[in-house]
Tab-separated table of C-alpha atoms in Angstrom:
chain	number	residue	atom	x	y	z
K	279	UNK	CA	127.465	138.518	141.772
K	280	UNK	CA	125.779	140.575	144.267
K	281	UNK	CA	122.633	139.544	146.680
K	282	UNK	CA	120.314	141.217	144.087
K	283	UNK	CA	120.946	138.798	141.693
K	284	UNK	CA	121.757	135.821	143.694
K	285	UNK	CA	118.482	135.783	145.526
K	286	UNK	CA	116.492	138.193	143.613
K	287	UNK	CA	116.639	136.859	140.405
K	288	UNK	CA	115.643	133.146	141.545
K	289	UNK	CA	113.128	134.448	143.412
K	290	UNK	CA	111.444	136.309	140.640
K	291	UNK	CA	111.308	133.538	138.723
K	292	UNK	CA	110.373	131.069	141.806
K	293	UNK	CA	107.237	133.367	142.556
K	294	UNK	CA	106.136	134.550	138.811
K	295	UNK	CA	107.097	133.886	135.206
K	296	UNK	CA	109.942	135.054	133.320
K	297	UNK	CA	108.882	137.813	132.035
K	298	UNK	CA	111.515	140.037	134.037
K	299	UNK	CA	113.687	138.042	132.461
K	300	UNK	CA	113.546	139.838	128.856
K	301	UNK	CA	114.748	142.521	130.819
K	302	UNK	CA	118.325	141.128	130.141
K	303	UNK	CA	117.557	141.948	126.576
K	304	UNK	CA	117.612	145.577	127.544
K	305	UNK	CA	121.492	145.073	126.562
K	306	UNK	CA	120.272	145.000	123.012
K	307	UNK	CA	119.366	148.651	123.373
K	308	UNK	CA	121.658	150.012	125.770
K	309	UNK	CA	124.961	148.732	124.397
K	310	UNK	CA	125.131	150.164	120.910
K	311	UNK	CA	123.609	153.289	121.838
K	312	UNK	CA	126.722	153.403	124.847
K	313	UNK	CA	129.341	152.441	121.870
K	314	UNK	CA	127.719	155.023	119.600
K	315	UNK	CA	126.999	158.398	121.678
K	316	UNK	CA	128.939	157.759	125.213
K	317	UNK	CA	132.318	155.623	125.248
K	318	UNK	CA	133.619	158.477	122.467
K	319	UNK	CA	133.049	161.163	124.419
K	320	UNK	CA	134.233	159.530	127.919
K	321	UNK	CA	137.651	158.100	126.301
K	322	UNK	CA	138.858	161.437	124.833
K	323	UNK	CA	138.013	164.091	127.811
K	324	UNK	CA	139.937	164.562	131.036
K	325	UNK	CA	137.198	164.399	133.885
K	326	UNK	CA	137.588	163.212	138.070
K	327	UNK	CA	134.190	161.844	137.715
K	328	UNK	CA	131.210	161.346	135.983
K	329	UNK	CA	129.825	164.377	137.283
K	330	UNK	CA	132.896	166.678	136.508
K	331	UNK	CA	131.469	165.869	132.749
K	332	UNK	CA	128.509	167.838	133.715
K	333	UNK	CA	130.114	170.906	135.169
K	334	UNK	CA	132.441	170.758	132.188
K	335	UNK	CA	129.804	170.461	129.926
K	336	UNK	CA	127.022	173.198	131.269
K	337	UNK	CA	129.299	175.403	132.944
K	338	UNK	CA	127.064	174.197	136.070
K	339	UNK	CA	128.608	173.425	139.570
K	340	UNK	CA	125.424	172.987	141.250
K	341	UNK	CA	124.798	170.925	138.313
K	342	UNK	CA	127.739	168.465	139.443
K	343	UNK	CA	126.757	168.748	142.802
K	344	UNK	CA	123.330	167.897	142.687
K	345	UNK	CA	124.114	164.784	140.319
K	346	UNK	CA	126.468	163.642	142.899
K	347	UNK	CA	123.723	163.782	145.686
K	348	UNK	CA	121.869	161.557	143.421
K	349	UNK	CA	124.043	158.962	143.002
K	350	UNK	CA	124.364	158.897	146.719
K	351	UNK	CA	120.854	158.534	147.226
K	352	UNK	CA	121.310	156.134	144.401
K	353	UNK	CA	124.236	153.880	146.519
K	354	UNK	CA	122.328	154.307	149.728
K	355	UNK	CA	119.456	152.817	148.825
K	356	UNK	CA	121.144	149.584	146.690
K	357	UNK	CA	123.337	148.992	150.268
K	358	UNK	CA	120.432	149.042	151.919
K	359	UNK	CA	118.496	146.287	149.802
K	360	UNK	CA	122.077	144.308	149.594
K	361	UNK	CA	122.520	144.494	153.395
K	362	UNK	CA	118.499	143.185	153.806
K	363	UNK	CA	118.701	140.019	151.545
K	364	UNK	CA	121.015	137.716	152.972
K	365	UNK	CA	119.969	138.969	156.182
K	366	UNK	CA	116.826	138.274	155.530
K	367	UNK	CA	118.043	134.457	154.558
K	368	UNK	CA	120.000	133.791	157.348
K	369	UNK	CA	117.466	135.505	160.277
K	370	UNK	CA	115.434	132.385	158.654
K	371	UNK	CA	117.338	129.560	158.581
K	372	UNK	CA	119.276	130.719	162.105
K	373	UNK	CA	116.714	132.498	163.862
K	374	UNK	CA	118.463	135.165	164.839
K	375	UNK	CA	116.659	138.549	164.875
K	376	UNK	CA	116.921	140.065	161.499
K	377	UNK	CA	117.645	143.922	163.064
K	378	UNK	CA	121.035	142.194	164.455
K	379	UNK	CA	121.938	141.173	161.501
K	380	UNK	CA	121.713	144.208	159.098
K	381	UNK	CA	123.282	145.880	162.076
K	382	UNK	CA	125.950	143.291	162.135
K	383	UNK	CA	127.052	143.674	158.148
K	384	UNK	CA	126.760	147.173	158.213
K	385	UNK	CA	129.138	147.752	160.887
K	386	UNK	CA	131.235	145.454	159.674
K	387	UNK	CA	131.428	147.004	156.350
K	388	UNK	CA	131.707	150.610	157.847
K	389	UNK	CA	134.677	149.933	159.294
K	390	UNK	CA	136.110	147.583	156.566
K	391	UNK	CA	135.942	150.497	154.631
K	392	UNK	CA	136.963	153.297	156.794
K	393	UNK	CA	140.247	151.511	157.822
K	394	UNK	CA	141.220	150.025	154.899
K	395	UNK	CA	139.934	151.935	152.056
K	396	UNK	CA	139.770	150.315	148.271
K	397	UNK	CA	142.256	147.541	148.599
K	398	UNK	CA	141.096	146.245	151.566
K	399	UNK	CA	137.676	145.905	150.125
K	400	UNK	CA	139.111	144.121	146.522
K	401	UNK	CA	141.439	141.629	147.635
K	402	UNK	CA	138.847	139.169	148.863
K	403	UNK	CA	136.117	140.006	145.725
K	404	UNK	CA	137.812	137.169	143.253
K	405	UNK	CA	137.321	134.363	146.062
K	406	UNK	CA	134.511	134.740	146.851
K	407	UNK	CA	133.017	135.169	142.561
K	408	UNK	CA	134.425	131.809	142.473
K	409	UNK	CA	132.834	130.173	145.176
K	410	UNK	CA	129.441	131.987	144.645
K	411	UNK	CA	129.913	130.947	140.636
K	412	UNK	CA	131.037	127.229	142.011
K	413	UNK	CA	128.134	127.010	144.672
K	414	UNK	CA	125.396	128.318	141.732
K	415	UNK	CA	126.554	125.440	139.029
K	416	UNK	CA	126.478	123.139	142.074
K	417	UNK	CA	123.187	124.158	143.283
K	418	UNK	CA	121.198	123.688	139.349
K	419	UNK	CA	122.820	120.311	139.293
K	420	UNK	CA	121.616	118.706	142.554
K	421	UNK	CA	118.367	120.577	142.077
K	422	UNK	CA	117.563	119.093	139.001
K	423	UNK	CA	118.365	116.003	140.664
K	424	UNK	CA	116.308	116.129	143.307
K	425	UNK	CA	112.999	117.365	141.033
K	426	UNK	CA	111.134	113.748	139.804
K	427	UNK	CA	111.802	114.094	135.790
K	428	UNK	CA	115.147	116.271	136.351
K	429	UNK	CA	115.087	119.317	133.299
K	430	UNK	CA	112.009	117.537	131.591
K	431	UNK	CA	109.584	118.261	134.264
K	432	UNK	CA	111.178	121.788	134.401
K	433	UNK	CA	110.875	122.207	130.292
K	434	UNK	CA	106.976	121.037	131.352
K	435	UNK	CA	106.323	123.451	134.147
K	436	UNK	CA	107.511	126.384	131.181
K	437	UNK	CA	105.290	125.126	128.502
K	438	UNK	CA	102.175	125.445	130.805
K	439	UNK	CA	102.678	129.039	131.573
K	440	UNK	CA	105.508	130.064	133.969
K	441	UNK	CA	107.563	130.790	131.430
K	442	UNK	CA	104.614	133.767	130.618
K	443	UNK	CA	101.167	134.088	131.567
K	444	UNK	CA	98.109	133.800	129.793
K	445	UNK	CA	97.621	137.747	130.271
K	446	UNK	CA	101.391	138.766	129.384
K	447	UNK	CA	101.715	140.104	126.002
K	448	UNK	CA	104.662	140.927	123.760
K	449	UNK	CA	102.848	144.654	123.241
K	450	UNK	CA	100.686	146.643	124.902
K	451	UNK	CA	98.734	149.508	123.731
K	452	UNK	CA	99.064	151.002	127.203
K	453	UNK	CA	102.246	151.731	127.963
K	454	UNK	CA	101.460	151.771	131.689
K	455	UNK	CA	101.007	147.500	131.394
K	456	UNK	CA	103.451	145.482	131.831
K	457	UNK	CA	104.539	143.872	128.297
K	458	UNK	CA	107.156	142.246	127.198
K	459	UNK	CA	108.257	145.233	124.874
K	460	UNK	CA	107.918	147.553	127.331
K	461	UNK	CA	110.074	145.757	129.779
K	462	UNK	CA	112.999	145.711	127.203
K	463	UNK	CA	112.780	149.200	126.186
K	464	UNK	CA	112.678	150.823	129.655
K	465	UNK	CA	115.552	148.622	130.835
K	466	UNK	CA	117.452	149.428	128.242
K	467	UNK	CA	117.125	153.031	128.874
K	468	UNK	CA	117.755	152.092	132.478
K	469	UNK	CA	121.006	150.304	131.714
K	470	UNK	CA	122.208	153.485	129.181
K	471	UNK	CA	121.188	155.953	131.916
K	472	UNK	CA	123.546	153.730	134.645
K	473	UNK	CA	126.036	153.605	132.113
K	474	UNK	CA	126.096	157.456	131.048
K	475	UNK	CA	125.700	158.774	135.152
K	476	UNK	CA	126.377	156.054	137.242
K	477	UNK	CA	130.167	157.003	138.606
K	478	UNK	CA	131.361	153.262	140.092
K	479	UNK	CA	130.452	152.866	135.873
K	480	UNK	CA	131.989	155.924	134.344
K	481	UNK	CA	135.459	155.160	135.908
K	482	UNK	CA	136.175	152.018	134.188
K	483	UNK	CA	135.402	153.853	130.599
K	484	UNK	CA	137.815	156.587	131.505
K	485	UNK	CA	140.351	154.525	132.606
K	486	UNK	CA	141.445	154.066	128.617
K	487	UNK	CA	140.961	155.723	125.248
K	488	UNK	CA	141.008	152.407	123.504
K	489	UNK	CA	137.191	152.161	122.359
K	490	UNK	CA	137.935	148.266	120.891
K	491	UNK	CA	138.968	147.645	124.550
K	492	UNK	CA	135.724	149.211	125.692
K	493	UNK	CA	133.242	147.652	123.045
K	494	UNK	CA	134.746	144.266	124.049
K	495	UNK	CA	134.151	144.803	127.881
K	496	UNK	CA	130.533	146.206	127.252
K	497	UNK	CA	129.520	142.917	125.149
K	498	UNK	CA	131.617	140.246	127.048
K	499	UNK	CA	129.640	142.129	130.321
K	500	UNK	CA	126.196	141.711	128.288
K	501	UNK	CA	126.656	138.189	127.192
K	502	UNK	CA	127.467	137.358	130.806
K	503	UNK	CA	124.588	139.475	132.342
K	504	UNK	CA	122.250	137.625	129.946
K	505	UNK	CA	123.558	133.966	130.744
K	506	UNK	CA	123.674	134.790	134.376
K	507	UNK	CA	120.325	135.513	134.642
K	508	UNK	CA	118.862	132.594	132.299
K	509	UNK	CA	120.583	130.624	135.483
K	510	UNK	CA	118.702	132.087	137.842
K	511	UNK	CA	115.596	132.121	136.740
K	512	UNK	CA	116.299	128.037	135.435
K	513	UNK	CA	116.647	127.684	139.040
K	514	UNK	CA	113.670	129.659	140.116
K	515	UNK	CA	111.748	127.558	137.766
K	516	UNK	CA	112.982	124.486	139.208
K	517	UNK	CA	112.386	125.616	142.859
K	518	UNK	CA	109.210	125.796	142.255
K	519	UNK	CA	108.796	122.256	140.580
K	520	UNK	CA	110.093	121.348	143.787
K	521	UNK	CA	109.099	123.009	146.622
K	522	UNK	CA	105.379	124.024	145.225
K	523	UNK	CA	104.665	121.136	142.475
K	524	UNK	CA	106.170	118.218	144.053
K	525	UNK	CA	106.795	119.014	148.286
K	526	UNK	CA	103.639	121.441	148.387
K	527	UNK	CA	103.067	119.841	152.219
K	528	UNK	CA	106.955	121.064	152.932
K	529	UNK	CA	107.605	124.034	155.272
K	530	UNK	CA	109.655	125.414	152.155
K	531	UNK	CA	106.471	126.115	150.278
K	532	UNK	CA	105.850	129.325	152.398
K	533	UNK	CA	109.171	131.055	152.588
K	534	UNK	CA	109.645	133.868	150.904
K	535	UNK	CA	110.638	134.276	147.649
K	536	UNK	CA	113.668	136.444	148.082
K	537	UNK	CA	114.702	133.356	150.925
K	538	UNK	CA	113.812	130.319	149.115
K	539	UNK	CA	116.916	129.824	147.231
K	540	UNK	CA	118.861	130.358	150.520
K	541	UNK	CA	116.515	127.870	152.196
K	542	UNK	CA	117.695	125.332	149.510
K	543	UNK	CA	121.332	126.038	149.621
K	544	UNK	CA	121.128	125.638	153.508
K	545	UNK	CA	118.726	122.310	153.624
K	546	UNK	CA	119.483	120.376	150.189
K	547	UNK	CA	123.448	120.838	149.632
K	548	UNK	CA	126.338	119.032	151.611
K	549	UNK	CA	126.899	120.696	154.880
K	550	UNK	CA	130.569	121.957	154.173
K	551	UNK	CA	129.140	123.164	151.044
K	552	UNK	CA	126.442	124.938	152.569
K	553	UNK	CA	128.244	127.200	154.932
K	554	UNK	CA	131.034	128.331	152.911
K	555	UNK	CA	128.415	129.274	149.852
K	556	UNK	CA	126.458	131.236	153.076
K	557	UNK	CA	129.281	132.716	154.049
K	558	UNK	CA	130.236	133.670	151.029
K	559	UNK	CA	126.923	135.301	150.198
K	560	UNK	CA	126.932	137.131	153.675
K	561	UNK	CA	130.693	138.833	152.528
K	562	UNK	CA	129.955	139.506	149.403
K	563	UNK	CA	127.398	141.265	150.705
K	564	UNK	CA	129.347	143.241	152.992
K	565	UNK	CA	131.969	143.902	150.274
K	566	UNK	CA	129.462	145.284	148.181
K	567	UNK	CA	128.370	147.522	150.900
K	568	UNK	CA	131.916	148.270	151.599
K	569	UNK	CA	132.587	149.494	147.801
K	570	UNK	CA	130.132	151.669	148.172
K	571	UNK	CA	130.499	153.338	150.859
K	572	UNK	CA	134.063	154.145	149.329
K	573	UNK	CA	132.535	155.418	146.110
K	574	UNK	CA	129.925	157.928	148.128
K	575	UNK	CA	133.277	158.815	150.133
K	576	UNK	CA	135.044	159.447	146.483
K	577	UNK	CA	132.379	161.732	144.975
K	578	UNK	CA	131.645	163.220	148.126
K	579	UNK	CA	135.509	164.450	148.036
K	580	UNK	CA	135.644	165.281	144.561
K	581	UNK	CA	132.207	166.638	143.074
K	582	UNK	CA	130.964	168.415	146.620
K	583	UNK	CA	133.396	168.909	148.834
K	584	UNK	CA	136.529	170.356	146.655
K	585	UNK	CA	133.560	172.218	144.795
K	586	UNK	CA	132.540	173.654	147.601
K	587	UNK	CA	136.089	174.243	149.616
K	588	UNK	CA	139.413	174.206	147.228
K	589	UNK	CA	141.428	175.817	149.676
K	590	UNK	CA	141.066	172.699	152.452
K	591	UNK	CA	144.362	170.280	153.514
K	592	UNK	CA	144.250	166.384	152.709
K	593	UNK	CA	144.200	165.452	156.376
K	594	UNK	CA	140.749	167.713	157.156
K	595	UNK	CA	139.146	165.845	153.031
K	596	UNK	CA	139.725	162.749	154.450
K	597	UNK	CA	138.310	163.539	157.416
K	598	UNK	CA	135.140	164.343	156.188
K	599	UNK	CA	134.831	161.896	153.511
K	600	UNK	CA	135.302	159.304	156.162
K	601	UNK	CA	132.883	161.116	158.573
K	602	UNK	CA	129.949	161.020	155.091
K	603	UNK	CA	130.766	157.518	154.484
K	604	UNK	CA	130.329	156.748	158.518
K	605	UNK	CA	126.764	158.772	157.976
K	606	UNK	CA	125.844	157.075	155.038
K	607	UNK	CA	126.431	153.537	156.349
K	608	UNK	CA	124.118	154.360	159.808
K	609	UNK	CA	121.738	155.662	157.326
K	610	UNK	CA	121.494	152.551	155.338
K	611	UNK	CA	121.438	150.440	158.340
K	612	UNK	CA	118.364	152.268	159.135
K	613	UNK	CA	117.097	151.753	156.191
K	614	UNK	CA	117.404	148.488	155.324
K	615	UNK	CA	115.945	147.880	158.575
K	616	UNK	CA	112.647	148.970	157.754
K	617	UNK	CA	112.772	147.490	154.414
K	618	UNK	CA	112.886	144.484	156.754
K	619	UNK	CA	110.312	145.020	158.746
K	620	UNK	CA	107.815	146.625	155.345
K	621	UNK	CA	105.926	144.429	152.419
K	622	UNK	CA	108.870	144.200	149.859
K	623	UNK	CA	107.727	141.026	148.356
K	624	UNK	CA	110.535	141.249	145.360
K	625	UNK	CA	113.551	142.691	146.223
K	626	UNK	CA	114.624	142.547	142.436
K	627	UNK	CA	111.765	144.156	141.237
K	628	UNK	CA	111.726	146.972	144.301
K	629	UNK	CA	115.753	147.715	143.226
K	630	UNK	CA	114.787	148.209	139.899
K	631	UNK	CA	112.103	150.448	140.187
K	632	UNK	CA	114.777	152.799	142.306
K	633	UNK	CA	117.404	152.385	140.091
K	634	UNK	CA	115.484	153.567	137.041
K	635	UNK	CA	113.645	156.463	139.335
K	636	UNK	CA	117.330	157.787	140.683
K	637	UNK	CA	119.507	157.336	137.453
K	638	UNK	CA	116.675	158.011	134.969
K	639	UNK	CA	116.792	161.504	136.204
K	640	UNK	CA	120.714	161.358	136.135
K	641	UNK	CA	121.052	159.676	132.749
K	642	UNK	CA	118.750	162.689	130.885
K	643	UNK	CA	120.843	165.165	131.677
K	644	UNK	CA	123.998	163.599	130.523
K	645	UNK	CA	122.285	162.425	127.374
K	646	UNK	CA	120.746	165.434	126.413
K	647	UNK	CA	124.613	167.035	126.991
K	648	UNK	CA	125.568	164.116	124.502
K	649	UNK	CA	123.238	164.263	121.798
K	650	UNK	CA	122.493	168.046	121.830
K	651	UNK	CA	125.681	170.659	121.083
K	652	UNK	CA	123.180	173.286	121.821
K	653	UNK	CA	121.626	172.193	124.908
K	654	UNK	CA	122.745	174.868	127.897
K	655	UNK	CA	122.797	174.896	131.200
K	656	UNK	CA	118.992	176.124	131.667
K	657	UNK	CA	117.914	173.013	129.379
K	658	UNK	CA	119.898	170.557	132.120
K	659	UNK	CA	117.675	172.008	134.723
K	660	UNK	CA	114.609	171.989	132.953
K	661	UNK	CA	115.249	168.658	131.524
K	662	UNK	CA	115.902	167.564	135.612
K	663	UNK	CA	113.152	169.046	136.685
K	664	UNK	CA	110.685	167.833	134.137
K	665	UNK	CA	112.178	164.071	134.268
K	666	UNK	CA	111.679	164.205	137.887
K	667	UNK	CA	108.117	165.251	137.585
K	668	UNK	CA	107.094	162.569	135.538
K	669	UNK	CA	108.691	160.095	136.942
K	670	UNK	CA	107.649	160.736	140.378
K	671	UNK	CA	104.167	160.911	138.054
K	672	UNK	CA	104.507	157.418	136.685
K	673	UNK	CA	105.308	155.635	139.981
K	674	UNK	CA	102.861	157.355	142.114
């Protein structure tokens, strides 16, 4: 459970309807196109990383090295938005200046990271699922609770329109609206392009040859996804039953949406409760920063810098990797402090719309090196170039 969907999902919900939530159903697409076209081909070859597919493929080094530059980009910008959240939450409920606290995580993280490596950063990752897991199923029961009618008043609130609106259709004509088939096609594609390029991804498909093995991880990981987020936005729903339907006079009613499930956790739950689920939200945090600052230090070392310099000793790679991962933190840091200080209203929405510009552009190049036994090297680049015309097209 990362911030993203902790916070971002309830808020989604909390501010709009749920029609973000049929984005889940993008599993229906992505997962047997993944079990059909990719897990085959990533079981049987022998590759570092996702993008020594690509050089293996096309005969292209720039090819892997520009793919890994990507999914840096990629990681830099999802710490960034992790580190903001639950800094955003606490600079709320605390009052301490939000600018300390991304500074705070991120340095934490940095040198979590860069003096412990992996292990350091997976040890604590089971506790804390549990307590955030715990403190979630805790949080739906005393909020339904609290809300006059309990789940009833919550079924209500759906029937009259916040589960969609009046002007949200299941299909659109123009494919520039927002519909419902629209949002379940382009996440789908989303979700195959993350799982074709997206290296933290890749590894755990490579790590066997036994497809069953894979096929059961892929569904058990949809099924999961799917009831995850029907939890979040059931809370989201009832949030708003409570905060803007029932205590409209409150304070609550004008924080944030990406803070208002925070704001419950912190005013509405048993104090002991409270701080260890915000505490464990703040590490979790950090440990997701932390994870990725090792993976950009991973296909740094393997996709750019061994590319680049084959000839260079282990002390001088790790040097390096440690001095990009250093980089890449302050960066992020940076960043996420002017997300803090910009108009991101949904932080789940914002994420999304990066995720699908950066690995969109990824995930066409390794599926047209999937589908296509004649596709060459000069198609990859065209195909890269093209995508990242009209995506940058679309969006702007």
């Amino acid at each position: 459970l990362s911030p993203i969907s902790f916070l971002g999902l309830a808020g989604s919900s909390y501010a709009g309807s749920w029609i973000l939530w049929f984005a889940q159903l993008g599993m229906v697409v992505a997962i047997p196109l993944t079990i059909r076209f990719i897990l085959p081909i990533f079981a049987r070859i022998d590759i570092d990383t996702a993008y020594d597919y690509l050089d293996k493929r096309f005969n292209s080094k720039a090819l892997r090295i520009i793919s890994a530059l990507l999914f840096i980009i990629y990681q830099l910008g999802r710490m960034s938005i992790i580190m903001y959240l639950p800094s955003a939450g606490l600079s709320v409920l605390t009052g301490i200046d939000i600018n300390i606290l991304i500074i705070l995580m991120g340095v934490v993280a940095i040198v979590y990271s860069y003096t412990g490596g992996l292990k350091s950063v997976l040890w604590t990752d089971f506790i804390q699922g549990v307590i955030l897991i715990s403190g979630v199923v805790l949080a739906l029961f005393v909020l339904i609770a609290n809300i006059k009618g309990g789940f009833g008043a919550v079924a209500e609130t759906l029937a009259n329109g916040k589960f969609l609106a009046a002007n949200e259709k299941l299909f659109d004509p123009n494919l520039l609206s927002n519909s419902i088939f629209l949002i379940v096609m382009g996440s789908g594609f989303t979700i195959l392009s993350s799982y074709a390029s997206s290296q933290d991804l890749v590894q755990r498909f490579t790590t066997t040859q036994n497809i069953k093995k894979l096929n059961k991880m892929l569904f058990t990981n949809g099924v999961l996804s799917l009831a995850t987020a029907t939890v979040f936005y059931l809370i989201g729903t009832g949030l708003y039953v409570f905060y803007q339907v029932q205590n409209a006079d409150s304070a609550a009613s004008n924080i944030p949406q990406d803070q208002i499930f925070m704001y419950f956790i912190a005013y509405q739950l048993p104090v002991g409760v409270t701080g260890l689920i915000l505490a464990a939200i703040y590490a979790a945090a950090q440990s997701t920063v932390s994870t990725g600052l090792n993976s950009v230090a991973t296909s740094w070392t393997l996709d750019i810098q061994d590319v680049i310099s084959k000839n260079m000793s282990d002390n001088r790679r790790t040097k390096i990797a440690q001095f990009v991962s250093l980089a890449v933190g302050l960066f992020s840091i940076g960043v996420s402090i002017v997300m803090a200080h910009s108009d991101i209203k949904s932080a789940y929405e914002w994420f999304n719309s990066f995720m699908g510009l950066v690995l969109g552009l990824l995930g066409g190049v390794f599926i047209l090196g999937f589908v296509s036994k004649k596709a060459n090297k000069q198609g990859a680049y065209a195909a890269l170039i093209v995508s990242t015309i009209v995506m940058v097209f679309i969006k702007y």
